[in-house]
Amino acid sequence: MRIAIVILNYNGREHLRRFLPSVLRHSDGATVCVADNGSTDDSVVCLRAEFPEVRIIELGRNHGFAAGYNEALAQLQATYYVLLN
């Protein structure tokens, strides 16, 4: 069984820094993925530098909430998906 925890991000660098360590600590073998919805802050740079174990999907532009998740999920393969907000 493969589990993917998917977090949609838009300019949420400080939220990622604050909450992602706990998600990683408790993910127990699940793939943790951050789908960046066209952020204009340095969220992606931060993820690469501080959380190299996280899979990053760069969507390139802001697709909005539902379409952003749909775009991200289309690029993942898992048995179960956890959409974490």
Short mmCIF file of N, CA and C in Angstrom, two decimals:
data_model
loop_
_atom_site.label_atom_id
_atom_site.label_comp_id
_atom_site.label_asym_id
_atom_site.label_seq_id
_atom_site.Cartn_x
_atom_site.Cartn_y
_atom_site.Cartn_z
N MET A 1 0.85 -1.18 0.00
CA MET A 1 0.00 0.00 0.00
C MET A 1 0.90 1.24 0.00
N ARG A 2 0.65 2.14 -0.92
CA ARG A 2 1.40 3.39 -1.00
C ARG A 2 0.48 4.55 -0.67
N ILE A 3 0.96 5.41 0.19
CA ILE A 3 0.19 6.58 0.62
C ILE A 3 0.96 7.83 0.21
N ALA A 4 0.25 8.79 -0.38
CA ALA A 4 0.84 10.09 -0.71
C ALA A 4 0.09 11.17 0.07
N ILE A 5 0.84 11.92 0.83
CA ILE A 5 0.30 13.08 1.54
C ILE A 5 0.60 14.28 0.66
N VAL A 6 -0.45 14.96 0.20
CA VAL A 6 -0.30 16.04 -0.76
C VAL A 6 -0.74 17.35 -0.14
N ILE A 7 0.15 18.33 -0.17
CA ILE A 7 -0.13 19.66 0.38
C ILE A 7 -0.07 20.66 -0.77
N LEU A 8 -1.16 21.37 -0.98
CA LEU A 8 -1.19 22.41 -2.00
C LEU A 8 -0.69 23.70 -1.36
N ASN A 9 0.27 24.34 -1.99
CA ASN A 9 0.89 25.53 -1.43
C ASN A 9 0.78 26.71 -2.39
N TYR A 10 0.48 27.87 -1.81
CA TYR A 10 0.56 29.12 -2.56
C TYR A 10 1.09 30.18 -1.60
N ASN A 11 2.33 30.58 -1.81
CA ASN A 11 2.99 31.60 -0.96
C ASN A 11 2.92 31.26 0.53
N GLY A 12 3.10 30.00 0.84
CA GLY A 12 2.99 29.55 2.23
C GLY A 12 4.29 29.14 2.88
N ARG A 13 5.39 29.77 2.48
CA ARG A 13 6.70 29.40 2.99
C ARG A 13 6.73 29.29 4.51
N GLU A 14 6.21 30.28 5.21
CA GLU A 14 6.28 30.26 6.67
C GLU A 14 5.40 29.15 7.26
N HIS A 15 4.28 28.86 6.63
CA HIS A 15 3.44 27.74 7.10
C HIS A 15 4.15 26.42 6.87
N LEU A 16 4.83 26.29 5.74
CA LEU A 16 5.60 25.06 5.47
C LEU A 16 6.69 24.89 6.51
N ARG A 17 7.43 25.94 6.80
CA ARG A 17 8.48 25.87 7.81
C ARG A 17 7.93 25.49 9.18
N ARG A 18 6.76 25.98 9.48
CA ARG A 18 6.18 25.72 10.81
C ARG A 18 5.58 24.33 10.93
N PHE A 19 4.84 23.88 9.90
CA PHE A 19 4.06 22.65 10.05
C PHE A 19 4.63 21.42 9.34
N LEU A 20 5.45 21.60 8.32
CA LEU A 20 5.97 20.45 7.58
C LEU A 20 6.84 19.53 8.43
N PRO A 21 7.66 20.03 9.35
CA PRO A 21 8.43 19.09 10.18
C PRO A 21 7.57 18.07 10.92
N SER A 22 6.43 18.50 11.43
CA SER A 22 5.53 17.58 12.12
C SER A 22 4.91 16.57 11.15
N VAL A 23 4.53 17.03 9.97
CA VAL A 23 3.98 16.11 8.96
C VAL A 23 5.03 15.05 8.62
N LEU A 24 6.25 15.47 8.40
CA LEU A 24 7.31 14.52 8.06
C LEU A 24 7.58 13.55 9.20
N ARG A 25 7.58 14.05 10.41
CA ARG A 25 7.84 13.22 11.58
C ARG A 25 6.79 12.12 11.74
N HIS A 26 5.55 12.40 11.33
CA HIS A 26 4.45 11.47 11.55
C HIS A 26 3.94 10.81 10.27
N SER A 27 4.68 10.94 9.19
CA SER A 27 4.20 10.40 7.91
C SER A 27 4.47 8.91 7.76
N ASP A 28 5.34 8.35 8.55
CA ASP A 28 5.56 6.91 8.64
C ASP A 28 5.63 6.18 7.30
N GLY A 29 6.54 6.59 6.45
CA GLY A 29 6.73 5.90 5.18
C GLY A 29 5.91 6.41 4.02
N ALA A 30 4.98 7.30 4.27
CA ALA A 30 4.19 7.88 3.18
C ALA A 30 5.06 8.86 2.40
N THR A 31 4.73 9.04 1.14
CA THR A 31 5.39 10.08 0.33
C THR A 31 4.75 11.41 0.68
N VAL A 32 5.56 12.39 1.04
CA VAL A 32 5.05 13.72 1.32
C VAL A 32 5.37 14.59 0.11
N CYS A 33 4.33 15.20 -0.43
CA CYS A 33 4.46 15.98 -1.66
C CYS A 33 3.86 17.36 -1.45
N VAL A 34 4.60 18.38 -1.86
CA VAL A 34 4.06 19.74 -1.86
C VAL A 34 3.87 20.15 -3.31
N ALA A 35 2.65 20.48 -3.66
CA ALA A 35 2.33 20.98 -5.00
C ALA A 35 2.29 22.49 -4.91
N ASP A 36 3.25 23.13 -5.55
CA ASP A 36 3.32 24.58 -5.49
C ASP A 36 2.48 25.19 -6.61
N ASN A 37 1.49 25.97 -6.21
CA ASN A 37 0.48 26.52 -7.10
C ASN A 37 0.91 27.89 -7.64
N GLY A 38 2.15 27.97 -8.16
CA GLY A 38 2.62 29.22 -8.74
C GLY A 38 2.99 30.28 -7.73
N SER A 39 3.56 29.88 -6.61
CA SER A 39 3.94 30.84 -5.57
C SER A 39 4.90 31.90 -6.10
N THR A 40 4.77 33.11 -5.54
CA THR A 40 5.69 34.18 -5.88
C THR A 40 6.67 34.47 -4.75
N ASP A 41 6.51 33.79 -3.62
CA ASP A 41 7.52 33.88 -2.57
C ASP A 41 8.57 32.81 -2.87
N ASP A 42 9.46 32.55 -1.95
CA ASP A 42 10.50 31.56 -2.22
C ASP A 42 10.17 30.21 -1.59
N SER A 43 8.90 29.81 -1.65
CA SER A 43 8.49 28.53 -1.09
C SER A 43 9.28 27.35 -1.67
N VAL A 44 9.44 27.33 -2.98
CA VAL A 44 10.12 26.20 -3.62
C VAL A 44 11.60 26.18 -3.24
N VAL A 45 12.23 27.33 -3.20
CA VAL A 45 13.63 27.42 -2.78
C VAL A 45 13.77 26.91 -1.35
N CYS A 46 12.86 27.32 -0.50
CA CYS A 46 12.85 26.89 0.90
C CYS A 46 12.69 25.37 0.99
N LEU A 47 11.75 24.81 0.24
CA LEU A 47 11.53 23.37 0.27
C LEU A 47 12.78 22.62 -0.15
N ARG A 48 13.40 23.06 -1.23
CA ARG A 48 14.61 22.38 -1.70
C ARG A 48 15.74 22.44 -0.68
N ALA A 49 15.88 23.58 -0.02
CA ALA A 49 16.98 23.77 0.92
C ALA A 49 16.72 23.10 2.28
N GLU A 50 15.48 23.20 2.77
CA GLU A 50 15.21 22.76 4.14
C GLU A 50 14.51 21.42 4.24
N PHE A 51 13.87 20.97 3.16
CA PHE A 51 13.10 19.73 3.19
C PHE A 51 13.38 18.89 1.94
N PRO A 52 14.62 18.43 1.77
CA PRO A 52 14.96 17.70 0.54
C PRO A 52 14.22 16.38 0.39
N GLU A 53 13.65 15.86 1.46
CA GLU A 53 12.92 14.60 1.40
C GLU A 53 11.51 14.75 0.83
N VAL A 54 11.06 15.98 0.66
CA VAL A 54 9.72 16.26 0.15
C VAL A 54 9.74 16.28 -1.38
N ARG A 55 8.77 15.62 -1.97
CA ARG A 55 8.63 15.69 -3.43
C ARG A 55 7.93 17.01 -3.75
N ILE A 56 8.48 17.74 -4.70
CA ILE A 56 7.91 19.04 -5.09
C ILE A 56 7.33 18.92 -6.49
N ILE A 57 6.11 19.36 -6.63
CA ILE A 57 5.48 19.46 -7.95
C ILE A 57 5.24 20.95 -8.19
N GLU A 58 5.92 21.50 -9.18
CA GLU A 58 5.75 22.91 -9.50
C GLU A 58 4.69 23.04 -10.59
N LEU A 59 3.56 23.63 -10.24
CA LEU A 59 2.45 23.75 -11.18
C LEU A 59 2.61 24.93 -12.13
N GLY A 60 3.50 25.86 -11.82
CA GLY A 60 3.81 26.94 -12.75
C GLY A 60 2.91 28.16 -12.65
N ARG A 61 1.68 27.95 -12.31
CA ARG A 61 0.75 29.07 -12.13
C ARG A 61 -0.31 28.65 -11.12
N ASN A 62 -1.07 29.62 -10.64
CA ASN A 62 -2.09 29.33 -9.65
C ASN A 62 -3.33 28.78 -10.35
N HIS A 63 -3.58 27.51 -10.15
CA HIS A 63 -4.74 26.85 -10.74
C HIS A 63 -5.97 26.94 -9.84
N GLY A 64 -5.81 27.49 -8.65
CA GLY A 64 -6.89 27.49 -7.68
C GLY A 64 -6.85 26.20 -6.86
N PHE A 65 -7.80 26.05 -5.97
CA PHE A 65 -7.78 24.94 -5.01
C PHE A 65 -8.04 23.59 -5.68
N ALA A 66 -9.21 23.38 -6.22
CA ALA A 66 -9.57 22.07 -6.77
C ALA A 66 -8.71 21.70 -7.98
N ALA A 67 -8.55 22.61 -8.91
CA ALA A 67 -7.76 22.32 -10.11
C ALA A 67 -6.29 22.12 -9.75
N GLY A 68 -5.79 22.84 -8.75
CA GLY A 68 -4.41 22.66 -8.30
C GLY A 68 -4.19 21.25 -7.77
N TYR A 69 -5.11 20.78 -6.93
CA TYR A 69 -5.01 19.41 -6.45
C TYR A 69 -5.15 18.41 -7.59
N ASN A 70 -6.07 18.64 -8.50
CA ASN A 70 -6.25 17.72 -9.62
C ASN A 70 -4.98 17.64 -10.46
N GLU A 71 -4.33 18.77 -10.72
CA GLU A 71 -3.08 18.79 -11.48
C GLU A 71 -2.00 17.99 -10.75
N ALA A 72 -1.92 18.19 -9.45
CA ALA A 72 -0.90 17.49 -8.66
C ALA A 72 -1.16 15.99 -8.62
N LEU A 73 -2.40 15.60 -8.37
CA LEU A 73 -2.73 14.18 -8.26
C LEU A 73 -2.49 13.44 -9.57
N ALA A 74 -2.64 14.12 -10.68
CA ALA A 74 -2.40 13.50 -11.98
C ALA A 74 -0.92 13.12 -12.15
N GLN A 75 -0.04 13.72 -11.34
CA GLN A 75 1.39 13.45 -11.45
C GLN A 75 1.90 12.46 -10.40
N LEU A 76 0.99 11.91 -9.60
CA LEU A 76 1.37 10.99 -8.53
C LEU A 76 0.72 9.63 -8.73
N GLN A 77 1.37 8.62 -8.18
CA GLN A 77 0.78 7.30 -8.18
C GLN A 77 0.84 6.75 -6.76
N ALA A 78 -0.31 6.47 -6.21
CA ALA A 78 -0.41 5.90 -4.87
C ALA A 78 -1.72 5.14 -4.77
N THR A 79 -1.81 4.33 -3.75
CA THR A 79 -3.07 3.63 -3.48
C THR A 79 -4.05 4.58 -2.80
N TYR A 80 -3.53 5.38 -1.87
CA TYR A 80 -4.35 6.33 -1.12
C TYR A 80 -3.68 7.70 -1.16
N TYR A 81 -4.51 8.74 -1.22
CA TYR A 81 -4.04 10.11 -1.23
C TYR A 81 -4.65 10.85 -0.04
N VAL A 82 -3.82 11.56 0.69
CA VAL A 82 -4.28 12.39 1.79
C VAL A 82 -4.05 13.83 1.37
N LEU A 83 -5.13 14.60 1.21
CA LEU A 83 -5.03 16.00 0.83
C LEU A 83 -5.01 16.79 2.13
N LEU A 84 -3.88 17.39 2.41
CA LEU A 84 -3.67 18.06 3.69
C LEU A 84 -3.65 19.56 3.50
N ASN A 85 -4.52 20.26 4.26
CA ASN A 85 -4.60 21.72 4.17
C ASN A 85 -4.27 22.33 5.51
#
